[in-house]
Coordinates of C-alpha atoms in Angstrom, one line a residue:
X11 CA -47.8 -20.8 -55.3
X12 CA -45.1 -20.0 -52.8
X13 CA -44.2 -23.1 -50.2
X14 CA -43.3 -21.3 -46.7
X15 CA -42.5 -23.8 -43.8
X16 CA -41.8 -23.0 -39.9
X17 CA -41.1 -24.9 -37.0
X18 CA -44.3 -24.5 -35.6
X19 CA -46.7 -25.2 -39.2
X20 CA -46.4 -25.6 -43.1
X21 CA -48.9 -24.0 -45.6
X22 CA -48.5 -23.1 -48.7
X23 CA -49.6 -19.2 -49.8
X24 CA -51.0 -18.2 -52.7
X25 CA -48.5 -16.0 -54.8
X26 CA -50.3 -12.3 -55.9
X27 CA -49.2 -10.0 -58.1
X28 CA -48.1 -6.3 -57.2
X29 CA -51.6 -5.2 -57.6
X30 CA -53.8 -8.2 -55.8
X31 CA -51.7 -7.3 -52.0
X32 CA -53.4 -9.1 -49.0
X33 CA -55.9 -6.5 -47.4
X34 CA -53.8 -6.7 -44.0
X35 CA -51.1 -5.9 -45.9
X36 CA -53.2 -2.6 -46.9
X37 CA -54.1 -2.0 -43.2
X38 CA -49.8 -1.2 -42.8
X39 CA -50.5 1.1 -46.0
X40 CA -53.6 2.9 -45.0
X41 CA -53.1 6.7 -44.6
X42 CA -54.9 6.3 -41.4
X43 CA -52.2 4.2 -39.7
X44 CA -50.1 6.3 -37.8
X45 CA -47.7 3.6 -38.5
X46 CA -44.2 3.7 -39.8
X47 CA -43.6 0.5 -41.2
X48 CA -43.6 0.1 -44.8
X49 CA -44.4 -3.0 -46.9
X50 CA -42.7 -4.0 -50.0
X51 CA -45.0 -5.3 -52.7
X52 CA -42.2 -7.9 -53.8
X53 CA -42.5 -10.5 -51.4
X54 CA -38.8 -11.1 -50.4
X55 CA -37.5 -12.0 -46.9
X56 CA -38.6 -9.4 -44.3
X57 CA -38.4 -9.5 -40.1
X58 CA -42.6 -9.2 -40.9
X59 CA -44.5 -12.9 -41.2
X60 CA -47.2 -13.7 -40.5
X61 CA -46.0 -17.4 -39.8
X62 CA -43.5 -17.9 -36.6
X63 CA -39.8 -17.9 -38.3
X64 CA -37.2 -19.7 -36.4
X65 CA -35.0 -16.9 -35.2
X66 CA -31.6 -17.0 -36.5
X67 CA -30.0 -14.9 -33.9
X68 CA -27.9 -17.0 -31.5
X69 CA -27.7 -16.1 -27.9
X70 CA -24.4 -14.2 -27.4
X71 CA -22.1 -16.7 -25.5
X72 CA -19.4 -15.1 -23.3
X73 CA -16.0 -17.2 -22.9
X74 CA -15.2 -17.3 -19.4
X75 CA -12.0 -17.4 -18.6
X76 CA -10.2 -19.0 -15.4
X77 CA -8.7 -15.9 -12.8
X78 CA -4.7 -15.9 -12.8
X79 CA -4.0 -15.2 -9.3
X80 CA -0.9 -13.1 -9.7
X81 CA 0.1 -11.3 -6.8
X82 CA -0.2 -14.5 -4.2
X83 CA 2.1 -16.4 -2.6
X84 CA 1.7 -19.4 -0.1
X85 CA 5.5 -19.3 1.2
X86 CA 6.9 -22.3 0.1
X87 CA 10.1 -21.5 -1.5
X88 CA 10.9 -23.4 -4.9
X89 CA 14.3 -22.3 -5.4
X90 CA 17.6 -20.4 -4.7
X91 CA 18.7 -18.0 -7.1
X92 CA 21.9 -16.8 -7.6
X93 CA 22.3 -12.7 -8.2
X94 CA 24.1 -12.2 -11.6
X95 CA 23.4 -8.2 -12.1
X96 CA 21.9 -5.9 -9.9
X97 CA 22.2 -1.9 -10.3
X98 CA 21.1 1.3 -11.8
X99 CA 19.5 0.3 -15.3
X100 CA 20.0 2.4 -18.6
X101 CA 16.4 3.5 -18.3
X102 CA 17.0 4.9 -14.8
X103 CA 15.4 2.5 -12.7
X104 CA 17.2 -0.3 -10.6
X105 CA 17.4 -4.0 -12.0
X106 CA 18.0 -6.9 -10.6
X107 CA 18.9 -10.1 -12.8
X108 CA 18.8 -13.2 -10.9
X109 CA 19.9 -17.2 -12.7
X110 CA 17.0 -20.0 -11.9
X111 CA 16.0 -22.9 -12.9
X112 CA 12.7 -24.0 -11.4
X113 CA 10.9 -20.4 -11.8
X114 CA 11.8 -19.6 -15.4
X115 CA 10.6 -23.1 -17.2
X116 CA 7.3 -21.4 -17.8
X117 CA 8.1 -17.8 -17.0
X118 CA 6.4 -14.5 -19.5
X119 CA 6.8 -10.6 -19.6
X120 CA 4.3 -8.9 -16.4
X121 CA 4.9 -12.5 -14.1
X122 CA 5.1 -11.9 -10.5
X123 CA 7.5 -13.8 -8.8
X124 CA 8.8 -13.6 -5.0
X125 CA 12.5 -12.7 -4.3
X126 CA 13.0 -13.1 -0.7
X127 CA 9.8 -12.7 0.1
X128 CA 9.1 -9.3 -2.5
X129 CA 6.5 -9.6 -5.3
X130 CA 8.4 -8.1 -8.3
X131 CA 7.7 -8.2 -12.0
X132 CA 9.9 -10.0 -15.2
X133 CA 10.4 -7.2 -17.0
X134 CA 12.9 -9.0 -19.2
X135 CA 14.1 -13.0 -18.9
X136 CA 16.4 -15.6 -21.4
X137 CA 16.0 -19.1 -20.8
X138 CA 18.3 -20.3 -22.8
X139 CA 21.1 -18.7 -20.0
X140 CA 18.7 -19.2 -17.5
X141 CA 18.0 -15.6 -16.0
X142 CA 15.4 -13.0 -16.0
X143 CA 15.5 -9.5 -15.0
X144 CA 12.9 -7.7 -12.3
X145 CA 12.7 -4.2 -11.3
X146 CA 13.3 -2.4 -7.9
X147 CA 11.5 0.9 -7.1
X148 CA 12.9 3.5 -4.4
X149 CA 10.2 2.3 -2.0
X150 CA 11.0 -1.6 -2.4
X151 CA 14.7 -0.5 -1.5
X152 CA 13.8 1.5 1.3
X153 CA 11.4 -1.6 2.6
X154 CA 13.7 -4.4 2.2
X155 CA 16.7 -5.9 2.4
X156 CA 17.1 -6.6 -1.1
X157 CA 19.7 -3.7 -1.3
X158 CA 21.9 -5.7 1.0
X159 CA 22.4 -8.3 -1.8
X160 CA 25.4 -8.5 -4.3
X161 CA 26.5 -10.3 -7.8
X162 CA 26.9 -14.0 -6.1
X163 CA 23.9 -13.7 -3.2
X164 CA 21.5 -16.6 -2.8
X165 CA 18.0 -15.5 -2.8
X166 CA 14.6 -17.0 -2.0
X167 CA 12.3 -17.5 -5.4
X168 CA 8.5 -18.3 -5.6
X169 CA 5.9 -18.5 -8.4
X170 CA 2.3 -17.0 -8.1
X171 CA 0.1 -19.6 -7.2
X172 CA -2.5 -20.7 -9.4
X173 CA -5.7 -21.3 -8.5
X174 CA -5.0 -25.6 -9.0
X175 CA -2.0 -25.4 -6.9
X176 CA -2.1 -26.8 -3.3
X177 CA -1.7 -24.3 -0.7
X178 CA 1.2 -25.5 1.3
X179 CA 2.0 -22.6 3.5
X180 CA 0.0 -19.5 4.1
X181 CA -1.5 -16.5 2.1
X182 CA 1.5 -14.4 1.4
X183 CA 0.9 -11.2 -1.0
X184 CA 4.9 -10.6 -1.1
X185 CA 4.2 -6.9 -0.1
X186 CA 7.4 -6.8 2.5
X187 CA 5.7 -4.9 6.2
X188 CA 9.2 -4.4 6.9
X189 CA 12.8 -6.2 8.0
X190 CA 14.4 -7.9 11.5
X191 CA 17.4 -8.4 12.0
X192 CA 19.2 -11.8 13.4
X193 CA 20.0 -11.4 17.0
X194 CA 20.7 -15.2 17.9
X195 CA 21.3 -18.2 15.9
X196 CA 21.1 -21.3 17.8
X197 CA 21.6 -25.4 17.1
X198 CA 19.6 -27.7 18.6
X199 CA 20.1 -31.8 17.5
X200 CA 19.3 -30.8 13.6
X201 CA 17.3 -28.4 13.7
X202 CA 18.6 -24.4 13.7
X203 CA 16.9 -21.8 16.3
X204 CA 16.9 -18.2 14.9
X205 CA 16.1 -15.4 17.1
X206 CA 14.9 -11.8 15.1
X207 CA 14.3 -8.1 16.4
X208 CA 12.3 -5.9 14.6
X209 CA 10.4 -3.1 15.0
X210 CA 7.4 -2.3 17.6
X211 CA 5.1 -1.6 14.7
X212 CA 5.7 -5.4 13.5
X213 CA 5.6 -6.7 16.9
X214 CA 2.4 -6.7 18.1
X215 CA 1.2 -8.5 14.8
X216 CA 3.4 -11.2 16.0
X217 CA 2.1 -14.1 18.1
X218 CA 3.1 -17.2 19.4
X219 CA 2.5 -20.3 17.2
X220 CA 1.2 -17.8 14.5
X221 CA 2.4 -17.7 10.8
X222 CA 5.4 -15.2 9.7
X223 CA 7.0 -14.6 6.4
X224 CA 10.5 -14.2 6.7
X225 CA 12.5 -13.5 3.1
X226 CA 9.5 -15.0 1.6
X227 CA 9.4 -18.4 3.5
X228 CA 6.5 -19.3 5.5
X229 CA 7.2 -20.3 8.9
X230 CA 5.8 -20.7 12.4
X231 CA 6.8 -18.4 15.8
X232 CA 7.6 -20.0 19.0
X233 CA 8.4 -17.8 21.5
X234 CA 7.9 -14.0 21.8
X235 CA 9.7 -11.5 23.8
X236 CA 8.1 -8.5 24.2
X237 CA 10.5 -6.5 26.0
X238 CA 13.1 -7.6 23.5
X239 CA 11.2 -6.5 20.8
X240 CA 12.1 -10.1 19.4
X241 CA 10.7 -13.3 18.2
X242 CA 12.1 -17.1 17.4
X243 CA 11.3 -19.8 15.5
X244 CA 12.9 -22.9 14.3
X245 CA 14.5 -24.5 11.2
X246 CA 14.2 -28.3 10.4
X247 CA 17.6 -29.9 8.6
X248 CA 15.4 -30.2 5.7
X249 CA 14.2 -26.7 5.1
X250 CA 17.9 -25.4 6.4
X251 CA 19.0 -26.6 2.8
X252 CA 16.4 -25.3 0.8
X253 CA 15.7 -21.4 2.0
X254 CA 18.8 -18.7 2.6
X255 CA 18.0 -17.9 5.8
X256 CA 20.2 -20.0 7.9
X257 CA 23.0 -18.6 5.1
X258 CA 22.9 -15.4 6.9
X259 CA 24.9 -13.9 10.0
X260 CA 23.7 -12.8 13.1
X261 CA 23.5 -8.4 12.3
X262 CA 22.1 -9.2 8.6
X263 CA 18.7 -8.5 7.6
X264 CA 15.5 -10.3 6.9
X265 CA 12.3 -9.5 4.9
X266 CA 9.3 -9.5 7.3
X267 CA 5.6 -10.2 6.4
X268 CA 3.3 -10.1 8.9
X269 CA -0.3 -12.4 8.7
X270 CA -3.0 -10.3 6.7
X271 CA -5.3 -11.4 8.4
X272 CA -4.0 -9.3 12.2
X273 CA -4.2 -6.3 10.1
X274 CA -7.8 -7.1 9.1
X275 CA -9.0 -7.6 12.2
X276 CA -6.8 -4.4 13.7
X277 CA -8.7 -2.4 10.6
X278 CA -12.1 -3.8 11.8
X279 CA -12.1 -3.2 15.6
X280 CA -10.9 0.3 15.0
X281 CA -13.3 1.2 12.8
X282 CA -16.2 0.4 15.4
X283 CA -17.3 -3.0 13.3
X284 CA -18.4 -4.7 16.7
X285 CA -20.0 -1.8 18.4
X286 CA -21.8 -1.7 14.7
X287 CA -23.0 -5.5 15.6
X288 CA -24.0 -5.2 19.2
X289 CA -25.9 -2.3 18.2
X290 CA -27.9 -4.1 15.6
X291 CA -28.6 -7.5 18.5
X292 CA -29.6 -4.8 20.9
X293 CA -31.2 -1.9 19.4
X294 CA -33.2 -1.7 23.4
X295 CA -30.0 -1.3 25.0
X296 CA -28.6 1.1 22.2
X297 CA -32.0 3.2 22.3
X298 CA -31.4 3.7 26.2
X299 CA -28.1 4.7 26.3
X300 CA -28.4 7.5 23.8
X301 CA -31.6 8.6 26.1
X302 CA -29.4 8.8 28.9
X303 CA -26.6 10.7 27.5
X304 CA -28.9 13.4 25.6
X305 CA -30.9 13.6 29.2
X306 CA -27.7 14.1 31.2
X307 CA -26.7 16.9 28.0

């Protein structure tokens, strides 16, 4: 006698010999089963009971794991860096090794972090000095101001966010629209007036009392003079000593960033997005106007 239990019963089957087999089991052997299983005579564990087994296949579990934003900033600047190296690398690519302290206590090969304002990559970093090493292509020259900079130059550093930080400032992506340059530098009680041109392309993404990223630092414009093709905003004393800008002469450069979301909505009225809705509230009014113009064709 065999003992066989389940979850769902307990009975106990009679053991037979190789030539007493159950007369189902004879049904799987008959030659007129167009069936292809096969039954061994040896009773020994098979996927084929007649009794409900407990399965032991375990539902596959999938470890989900927690999105690194990488490639966003919120403009809140955590430190100054100073410029150790910059130039033309021995792989043929331009380098730029910068000393920190905040940015580098938890820093790994492939990070993205903000240098005034432009997301570049640790290609290479030693804590123990302090520095880490990012890389410049043609383009990022071209786009910013970073070629202005020299062994000595303060510069504006940022981490990624990740996704438990606070968002202090605004979305920054650190992908540079363009520079300004500083027309007019102004004091007023403690507080520092800045006055930037740049060029028409930017402008009309600027508006008053709207966000701006300038060298990676998330502030607010005041004022805008269109026929200048300028813009100001102010500096509080406390900001003033943590962010380069107010370091910089009136001529010198500045990394601008325009809001994202201008360009969105730019991208969305050009491409006939409303004229898409009203059609779809008023498919009457839509249905009459295309009467008219194929009557008047």
């Amino acid at each position: 006698m065999v003992l066989s239990s389940s979850l769902h019963s307990l009975c106990i089957i009679p053991h037979t010999s190789q030539s007493k087999i159950p007369s189902i089991f004879n049904l799987l052997k008959s030659p007129l089963s167009k069936t292809h299983l096969k039954f061994n005579p040896i009773f020994k564990p098979s996927s084929l009971s007649l009794f409900p087994q407990p399965s032991k296949l375990r539902p596959k579990t999938q470890n989900f794991r927690t999105p690194t934003i990488r490639s966003l900033f919120t403009g809140i600047v955590e430190e100054m860096g100073e410029i150790k190296q910059l130039g033309m690398a021995d792989h043929g690519g331009f380098d730029l090794k910068i000393h920190a302290k905040t940015v580098i206590e938890d820093v790994h090969l492939g990070d993205s972090i903000a240098v005034n304002g432009t997301c570049l990559t640790v290609t290479d970093f030693d804590t123990y000095l302090g520095e880490f090493t990012v890389g410049l292509a043609p383009e990022t020259l071209r786009k910013t101001s970073l070629s202005e900079l020299e062994p000595g130059s303060l510069v504006n550093l940022e981490r990624a966010i990740q996704p438990t930080g606070r968002m202090g400032g605004h979305f920054v992506q650190g992908h540079v629209d363009g520079t300004g340059e500083i027309v007019g530098k102004q004091v007023e009680g403690d507080s520092l007036w800045i006055k930037v041109k740049t060029d028409k392309n930017l402008m009309k993404y600027v508006v008053p009392k709207g966000f701006i990223a300038i060298d990676g630092t998330s502030l607010t414009v005041v004022d805008v003079f269109e026929e200048e093709l300028c813009f100001n905003f102010m500096l509080v004393a406390y900001t003033q000593q943590k962010v380069v800008i107010p370091l910089k002469e009136i001529g010198q450069k500045v990394n601008l960033e325009v809001d994202i979301l201008g360009k969105y909505v730019e991208r969305l009225l050009r491409s006939g997005f409303v004229d898409s809705i009203k059609d779809s509230r008023f498919p009457e009014t839509h249905n009459k106007q295309t009467f008219k113009q194929s009557a008047r064709c």
